[in-house]
Short mmCIF file of C-alpha atoms in Angstrom, two decimals:
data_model
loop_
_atom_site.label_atom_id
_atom_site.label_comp_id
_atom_site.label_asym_id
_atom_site.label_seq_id
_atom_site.Cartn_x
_atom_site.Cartn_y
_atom_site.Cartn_z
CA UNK A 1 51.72 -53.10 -37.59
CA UNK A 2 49.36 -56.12 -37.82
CA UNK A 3 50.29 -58.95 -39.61
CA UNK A 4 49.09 -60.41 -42.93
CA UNK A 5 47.69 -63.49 -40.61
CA UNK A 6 45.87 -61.02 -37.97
CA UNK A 7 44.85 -58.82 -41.20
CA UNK A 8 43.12 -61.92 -42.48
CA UNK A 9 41.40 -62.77 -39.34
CA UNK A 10 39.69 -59.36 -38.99
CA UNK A 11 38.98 -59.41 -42.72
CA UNK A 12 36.74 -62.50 -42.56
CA UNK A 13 35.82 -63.04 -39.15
CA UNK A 14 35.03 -66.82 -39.85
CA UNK A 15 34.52 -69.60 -37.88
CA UNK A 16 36.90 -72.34 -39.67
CA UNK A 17 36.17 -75.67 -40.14
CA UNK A 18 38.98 -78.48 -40.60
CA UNK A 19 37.51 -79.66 -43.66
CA UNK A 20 36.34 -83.19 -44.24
CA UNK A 21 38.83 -85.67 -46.61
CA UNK A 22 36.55 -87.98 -48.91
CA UNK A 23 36.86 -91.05 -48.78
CA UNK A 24 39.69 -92.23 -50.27
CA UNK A 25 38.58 -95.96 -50.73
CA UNK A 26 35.17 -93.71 -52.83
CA UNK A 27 37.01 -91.87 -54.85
CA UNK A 28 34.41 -89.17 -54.72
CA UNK A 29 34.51 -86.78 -57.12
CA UNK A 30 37.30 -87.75 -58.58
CA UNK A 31 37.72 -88.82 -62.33
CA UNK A 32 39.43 -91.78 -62.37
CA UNK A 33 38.99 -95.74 -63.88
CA UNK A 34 36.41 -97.95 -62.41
CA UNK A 35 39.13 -100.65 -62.32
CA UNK A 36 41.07 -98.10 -59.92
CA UNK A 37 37.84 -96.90 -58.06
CA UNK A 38 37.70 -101.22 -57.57
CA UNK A 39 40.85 -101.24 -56.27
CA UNK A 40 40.70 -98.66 -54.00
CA UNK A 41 37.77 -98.98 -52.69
CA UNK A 42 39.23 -102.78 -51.43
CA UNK A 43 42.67 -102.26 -50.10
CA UNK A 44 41.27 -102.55 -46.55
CA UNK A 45 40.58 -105.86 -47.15
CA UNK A 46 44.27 -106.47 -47.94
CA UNK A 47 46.51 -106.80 -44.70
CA UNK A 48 49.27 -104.84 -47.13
CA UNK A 49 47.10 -101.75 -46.63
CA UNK A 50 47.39 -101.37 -42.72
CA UNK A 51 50.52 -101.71 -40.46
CA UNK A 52 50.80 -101.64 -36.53
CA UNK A 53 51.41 -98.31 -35.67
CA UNK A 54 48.10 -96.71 -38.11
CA UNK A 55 46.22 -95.71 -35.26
CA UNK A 56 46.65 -92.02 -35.91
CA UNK A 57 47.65 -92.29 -39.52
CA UNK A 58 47.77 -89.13 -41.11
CA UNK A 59 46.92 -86.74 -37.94
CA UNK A 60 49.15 -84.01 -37.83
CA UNK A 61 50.11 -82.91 -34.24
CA UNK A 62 49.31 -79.34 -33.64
CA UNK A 63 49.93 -77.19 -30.70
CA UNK A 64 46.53 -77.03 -29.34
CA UNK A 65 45.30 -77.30 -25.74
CA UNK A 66 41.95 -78.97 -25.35
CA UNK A 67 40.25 -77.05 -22.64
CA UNK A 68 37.68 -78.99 -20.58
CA UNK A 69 38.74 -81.97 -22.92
CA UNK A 70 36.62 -84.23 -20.54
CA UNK A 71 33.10 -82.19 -21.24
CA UNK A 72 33.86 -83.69 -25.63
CA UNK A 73 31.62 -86.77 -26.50
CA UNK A 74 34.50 -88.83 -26.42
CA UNK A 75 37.34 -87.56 -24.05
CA UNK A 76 41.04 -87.74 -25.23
CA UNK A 77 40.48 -89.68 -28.27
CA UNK A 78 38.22 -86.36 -29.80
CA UNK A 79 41.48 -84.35 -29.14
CA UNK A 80 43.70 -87.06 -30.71
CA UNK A 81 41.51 -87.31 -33.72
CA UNK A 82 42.25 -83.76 -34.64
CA UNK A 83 45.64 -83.35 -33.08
CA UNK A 84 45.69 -81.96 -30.40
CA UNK A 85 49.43 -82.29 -28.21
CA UNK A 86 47.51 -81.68 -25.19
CA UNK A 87 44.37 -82.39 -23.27
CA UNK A 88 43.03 -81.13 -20.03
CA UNK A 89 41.42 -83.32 -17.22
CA UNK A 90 39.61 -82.15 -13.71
CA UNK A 91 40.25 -84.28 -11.35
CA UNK A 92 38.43 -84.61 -7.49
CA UNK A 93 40.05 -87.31 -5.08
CA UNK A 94 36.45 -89.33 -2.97
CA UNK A 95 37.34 -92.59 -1.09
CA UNK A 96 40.61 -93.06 -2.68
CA UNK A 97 39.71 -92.69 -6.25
CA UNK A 98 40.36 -89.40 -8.85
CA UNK A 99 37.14 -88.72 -10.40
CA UNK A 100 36.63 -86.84 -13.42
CA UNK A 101 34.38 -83.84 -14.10
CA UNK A 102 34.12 -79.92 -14.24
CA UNK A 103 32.02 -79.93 -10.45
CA UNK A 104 30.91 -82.34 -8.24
CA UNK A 105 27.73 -82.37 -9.41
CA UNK A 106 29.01 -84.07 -12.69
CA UNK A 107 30.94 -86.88 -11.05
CA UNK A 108 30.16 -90.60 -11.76
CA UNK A 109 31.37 -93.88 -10.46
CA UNK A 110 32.68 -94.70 -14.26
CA UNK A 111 34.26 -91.58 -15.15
CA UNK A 112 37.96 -91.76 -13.38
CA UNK A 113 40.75 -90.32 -14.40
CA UNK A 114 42.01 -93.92 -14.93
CA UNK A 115 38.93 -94.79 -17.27
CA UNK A 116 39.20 -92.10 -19.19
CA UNK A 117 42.68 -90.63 -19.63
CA UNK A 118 45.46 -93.17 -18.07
CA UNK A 119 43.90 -96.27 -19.46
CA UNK A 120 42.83 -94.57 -23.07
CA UNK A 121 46.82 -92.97 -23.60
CA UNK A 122 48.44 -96.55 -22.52
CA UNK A 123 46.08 -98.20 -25.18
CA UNK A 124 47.38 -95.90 -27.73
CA UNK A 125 51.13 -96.31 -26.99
CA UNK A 126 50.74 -99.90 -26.79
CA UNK A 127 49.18 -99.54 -30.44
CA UNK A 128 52.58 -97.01 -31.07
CA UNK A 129 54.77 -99.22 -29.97
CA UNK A 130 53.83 -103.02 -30.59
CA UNK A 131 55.93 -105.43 -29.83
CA UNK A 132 57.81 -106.73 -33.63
CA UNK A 133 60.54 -108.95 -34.73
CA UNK A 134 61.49 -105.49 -36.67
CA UNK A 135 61.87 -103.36 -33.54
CA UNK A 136 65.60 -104.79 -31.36
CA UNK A 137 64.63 -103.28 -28.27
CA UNK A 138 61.34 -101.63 -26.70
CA UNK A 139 60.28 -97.98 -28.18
CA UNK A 140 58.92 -95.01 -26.94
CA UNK A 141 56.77 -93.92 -29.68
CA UNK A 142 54.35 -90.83 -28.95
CA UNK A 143 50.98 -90.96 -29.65
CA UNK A 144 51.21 -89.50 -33.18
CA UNK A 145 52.11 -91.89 -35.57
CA UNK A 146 52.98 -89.01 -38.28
CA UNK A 147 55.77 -87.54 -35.54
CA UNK A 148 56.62 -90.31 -32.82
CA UNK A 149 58.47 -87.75 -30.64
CA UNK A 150 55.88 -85.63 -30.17
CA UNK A 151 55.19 -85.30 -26.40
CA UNK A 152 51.18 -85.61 -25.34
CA UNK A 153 50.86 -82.91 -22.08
CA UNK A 154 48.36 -84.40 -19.69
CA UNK A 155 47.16 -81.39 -17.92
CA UNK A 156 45.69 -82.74 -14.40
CA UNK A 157 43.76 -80.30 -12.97
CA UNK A 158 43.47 -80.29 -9.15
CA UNK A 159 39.98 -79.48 -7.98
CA UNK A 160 40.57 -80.96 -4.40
CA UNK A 161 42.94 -80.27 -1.49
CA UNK A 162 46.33 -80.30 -3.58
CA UNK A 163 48.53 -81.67 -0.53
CA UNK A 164 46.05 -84.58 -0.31
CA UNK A 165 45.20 -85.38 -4.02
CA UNK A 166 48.72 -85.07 -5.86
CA UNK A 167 49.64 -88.05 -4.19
CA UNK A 168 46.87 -89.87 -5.24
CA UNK A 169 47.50 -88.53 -8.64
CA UNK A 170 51.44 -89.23 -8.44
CA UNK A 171 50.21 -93.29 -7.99
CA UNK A 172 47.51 -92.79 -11.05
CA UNK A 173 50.41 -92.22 -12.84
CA UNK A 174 51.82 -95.87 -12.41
CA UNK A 175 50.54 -97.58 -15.33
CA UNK A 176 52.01 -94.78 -17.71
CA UNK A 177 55.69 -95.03 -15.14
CA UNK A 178 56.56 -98.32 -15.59
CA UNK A 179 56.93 -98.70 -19.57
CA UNK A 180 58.36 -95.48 -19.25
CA UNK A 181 55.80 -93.82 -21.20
CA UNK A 182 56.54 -89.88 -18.90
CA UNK A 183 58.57 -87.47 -19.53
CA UNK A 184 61.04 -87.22 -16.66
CA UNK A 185 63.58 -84.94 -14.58
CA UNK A 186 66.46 -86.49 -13.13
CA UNK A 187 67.94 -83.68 -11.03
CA UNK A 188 70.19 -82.13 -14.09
CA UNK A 189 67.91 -82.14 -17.23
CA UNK A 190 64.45 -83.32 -18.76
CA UNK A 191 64.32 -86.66 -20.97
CA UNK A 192 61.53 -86.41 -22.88
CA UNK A 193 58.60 -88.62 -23.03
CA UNK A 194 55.49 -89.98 -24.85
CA UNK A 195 53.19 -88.27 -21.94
CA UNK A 196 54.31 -85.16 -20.45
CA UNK A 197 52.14 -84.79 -17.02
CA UNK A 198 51.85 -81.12 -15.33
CA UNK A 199 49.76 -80.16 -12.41
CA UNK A 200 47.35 -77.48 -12.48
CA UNK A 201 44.97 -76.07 -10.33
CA UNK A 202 45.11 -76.85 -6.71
CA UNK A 203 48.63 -79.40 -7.37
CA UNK A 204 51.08 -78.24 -5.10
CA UNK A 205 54.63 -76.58 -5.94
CA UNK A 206 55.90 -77.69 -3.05
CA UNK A 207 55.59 -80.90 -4.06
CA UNK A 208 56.99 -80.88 -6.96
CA UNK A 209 60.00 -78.25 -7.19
CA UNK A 210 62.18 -79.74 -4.89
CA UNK A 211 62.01 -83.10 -6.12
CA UNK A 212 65.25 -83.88 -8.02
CA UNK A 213 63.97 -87.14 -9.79
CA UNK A 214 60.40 -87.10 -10.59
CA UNK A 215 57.94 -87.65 -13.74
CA UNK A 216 55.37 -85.09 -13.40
CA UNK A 217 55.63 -81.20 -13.48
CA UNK A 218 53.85 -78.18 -12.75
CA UNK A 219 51.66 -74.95 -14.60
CA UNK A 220 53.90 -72.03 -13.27
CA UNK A 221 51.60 -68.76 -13.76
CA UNK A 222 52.57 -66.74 -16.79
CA UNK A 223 51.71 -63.68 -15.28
CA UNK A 224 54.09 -64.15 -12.23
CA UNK A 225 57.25 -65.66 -13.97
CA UNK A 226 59.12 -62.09 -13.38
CA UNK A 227 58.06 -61.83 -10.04
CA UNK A 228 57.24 -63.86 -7.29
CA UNK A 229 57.72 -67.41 -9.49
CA UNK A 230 60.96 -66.03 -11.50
CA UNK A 231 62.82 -68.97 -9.73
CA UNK A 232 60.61 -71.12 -12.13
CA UNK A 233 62.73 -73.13 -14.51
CA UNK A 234 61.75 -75.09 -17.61
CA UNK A 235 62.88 -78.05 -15.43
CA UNK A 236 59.73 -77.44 -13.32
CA UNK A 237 57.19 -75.64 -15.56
CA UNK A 238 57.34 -76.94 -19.40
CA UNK A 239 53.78 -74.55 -19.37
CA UNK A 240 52.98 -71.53 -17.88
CA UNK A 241 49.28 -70.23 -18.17
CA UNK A 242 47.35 -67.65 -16.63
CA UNK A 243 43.66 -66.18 -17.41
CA UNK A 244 43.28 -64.21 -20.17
CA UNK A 245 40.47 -62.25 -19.16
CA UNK A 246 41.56 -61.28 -15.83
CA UNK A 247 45.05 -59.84 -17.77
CA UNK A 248 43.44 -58.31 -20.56
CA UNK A 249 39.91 -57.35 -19.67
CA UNK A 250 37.48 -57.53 -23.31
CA UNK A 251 38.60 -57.15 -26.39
CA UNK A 252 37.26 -54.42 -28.33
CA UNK A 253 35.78 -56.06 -31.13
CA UNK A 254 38.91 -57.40 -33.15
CA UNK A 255 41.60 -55.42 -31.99
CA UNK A 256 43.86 -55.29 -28.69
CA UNK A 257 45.19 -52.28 -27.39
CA UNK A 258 48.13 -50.51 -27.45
CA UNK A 259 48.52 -51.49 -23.61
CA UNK A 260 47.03 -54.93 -23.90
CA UNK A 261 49.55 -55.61 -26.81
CA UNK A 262 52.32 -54.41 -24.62
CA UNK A 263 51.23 -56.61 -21.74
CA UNK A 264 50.94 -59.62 -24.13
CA UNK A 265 54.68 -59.71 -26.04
CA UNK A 266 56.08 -59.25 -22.28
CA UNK A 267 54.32 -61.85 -21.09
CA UNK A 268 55.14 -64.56 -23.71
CA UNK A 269 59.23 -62.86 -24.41
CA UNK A 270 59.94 -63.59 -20.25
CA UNK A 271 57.83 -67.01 -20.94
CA UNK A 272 60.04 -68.00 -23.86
CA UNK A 273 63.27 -66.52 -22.26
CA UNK A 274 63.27 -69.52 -19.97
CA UNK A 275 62.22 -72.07 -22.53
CA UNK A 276 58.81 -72.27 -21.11
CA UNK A 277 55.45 -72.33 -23.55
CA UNK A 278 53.16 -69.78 -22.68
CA UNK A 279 49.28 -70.70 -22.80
CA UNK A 280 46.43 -68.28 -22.15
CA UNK A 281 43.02 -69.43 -20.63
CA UNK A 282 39.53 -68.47 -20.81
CA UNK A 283 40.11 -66.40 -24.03
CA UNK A 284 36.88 -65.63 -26.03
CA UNK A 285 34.58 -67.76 -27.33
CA UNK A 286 31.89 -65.62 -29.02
CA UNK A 287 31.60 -63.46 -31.03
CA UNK A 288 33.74 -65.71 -33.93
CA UNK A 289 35.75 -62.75 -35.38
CA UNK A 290 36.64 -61.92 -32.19
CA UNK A 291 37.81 -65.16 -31.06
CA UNK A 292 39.82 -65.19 -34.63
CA UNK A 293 41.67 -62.27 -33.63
CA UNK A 294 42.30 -63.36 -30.65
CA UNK A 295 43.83 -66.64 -31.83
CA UNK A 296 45.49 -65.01 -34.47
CA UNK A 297 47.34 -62.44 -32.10
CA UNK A 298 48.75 -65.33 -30.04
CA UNK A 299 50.20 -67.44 -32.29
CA UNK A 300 51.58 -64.51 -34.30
CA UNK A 301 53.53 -63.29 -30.64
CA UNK A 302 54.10 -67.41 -30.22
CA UNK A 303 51.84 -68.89 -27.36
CA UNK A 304 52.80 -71.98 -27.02
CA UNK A 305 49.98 -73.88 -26.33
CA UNK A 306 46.22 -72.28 -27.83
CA UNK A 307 43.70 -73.08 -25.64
CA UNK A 308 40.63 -74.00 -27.39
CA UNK A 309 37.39 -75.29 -26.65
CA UNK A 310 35.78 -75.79 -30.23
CA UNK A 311 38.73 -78.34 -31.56
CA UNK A 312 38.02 -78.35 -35.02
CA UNK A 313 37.48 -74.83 -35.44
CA UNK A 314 41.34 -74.60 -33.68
CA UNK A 315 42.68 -76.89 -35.96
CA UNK A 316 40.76 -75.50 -39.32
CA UNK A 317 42.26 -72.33 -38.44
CA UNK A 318 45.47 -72.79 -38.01
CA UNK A 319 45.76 -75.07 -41.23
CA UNK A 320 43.84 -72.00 -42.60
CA UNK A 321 46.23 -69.49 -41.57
CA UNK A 322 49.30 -71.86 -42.57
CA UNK A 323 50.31 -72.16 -39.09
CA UNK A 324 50.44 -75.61 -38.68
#
């Protein structure tokens, strides 16, 4: 029986909105003093109104995956604005350096994977955890001020020869390695980290499984985690994604089938039976109360990660639904 959630989806087939906050420093709308609306409207001005770590004050972290998170106006920090715990980056390996982009034919000389993702996250932590006569030895504060020990995943998606560009990627990492900002394995267990970094696309298992001490992981394939990748641990595979399209074919209008349905809780139950968050890709887009459904069906059966391209939408539905 469909829940009250996937009930509600169908019923309004809306695209939702995070809704905007007024201004608190406005007041707007609000019936209150002008002596308050004075005050309020100058507490920015006052050093007693801001502290180190506001960067992200007041973002909730939600469990959203920003697809393509490199095609937004402003990659990483348009994710971080809304909450998203993880974000999605393309990378190509030319001359020596990982390039950012969906094809080759969007590549430029400024957009790296350092410029826009390694460089961006290390600002943010360094803004999470500032050096302070208060602090007694060096944190490892997330990038979410309202829940420090929320892991970011860093999704790097290999679009060139994997056995030739992990490496590459592996030294990209160094700037996030040595405040020891990643999440790491040492052989027996996971530590978790500010950053958690998994390879997708074209990065190699076979680079990565057999390591006993390493700070990077891999995307197992959902659909193959009780079959030829059953071996795959959380210790390797935090994530496991595969295409939703090419498992469930189209949705008819705003309701899965009994198979499809079937398909989906076995999927996600063998996912979650090894601790591993299951995340489903190229899901729907159009039409809207479709795409509700849709996202309203996975997080009832408990995807881990909802891949979304239209972030605010994500986030104003989940709030919506009282999911997050």
């Amino acid at each position: 029986m469909a829940s009250s959630l996937f009930l509600l989806a169908l019923s309004l087939g809306l695209q939702v909105h995070a809704a905007a906050l007024p201004h608190s420093a406005q007041a707007t709308g609000l019936d209150i003093s002008t002596t308050l609306q004075n005050i309020l409207a100058n507490t920015q001005k006052s050093d007693g109104y801001t502290y180190p770590t506001d960067l992200t004050r007041g973002i909730i972290p939600k469990p959203i995956h920003s697809h393509n998170d490199y095609w937004r106006d402003v990659p990483f920090y348009s994710a971080l604005s809304v909450g998203c715990a993880s974000v999605e980056a393309d990378v190509w390996l030319y001359n020596d350096t990982l390039y950012v982009g969906h094809e080759e034919s969007a590549l430029t000389q400024a957009r790296t994977l350092d410029s826009l993702y390694i460089q961006p996250i290390l600002d943010t932590l360094r803004r999470q955890n500032p050096t302070s006569p208060f602090v007694n030895s060096p944190s490892r504060n997330g990038v979410f001020d309202t829940s420090s020990g929320q892991t970011l995943f860093l999704f790097i998606d290999v679009k060139t020869d994997g056995h030739t560009t992990w490496p590459a990627v592996v030294s990209a990492l160094e700037p996030l390695r040595a405040p020891g900002y990643l999440t790491t394995f040492n052989g027996t267990g996971v530590t978790s980290g500010p950053v958690t970094v998994i390879g997708t696309g074209n990065a190699p298992l076979d680079l990565i499984q057999p390591l006993h001490e390493r700070d990077y992981f891999f995307d197992a394939h959902l659909d193959l985690l009780n079959s030829t990748e059953s071996d795959i641990t959380a210790d390797i595979s935090p994530v496991a994604s595969t295409n939703f399209d090419a498992q469930f074919g189209p949705i008819n209008g705003t309701t899965f089938t009994p198979a499809q349905m079937e398909l989906l809780i076995s999927q996600i139950e063998v996912a979650k039976s090894k601790g591993i968050l299951p995340r489903y890709w190229d899901t729907p887009g159009w039409p809207i109360s479709t795409r509700n459904a849709v996202w309203a069906t996975l997080l009832e059966q408990g995807v881990g990660l909802l891949n979304a391209d239209d972030l605010p939408a994500a986030a104003g539905f989940g709030a919506y639904y009282g999911m997050w």
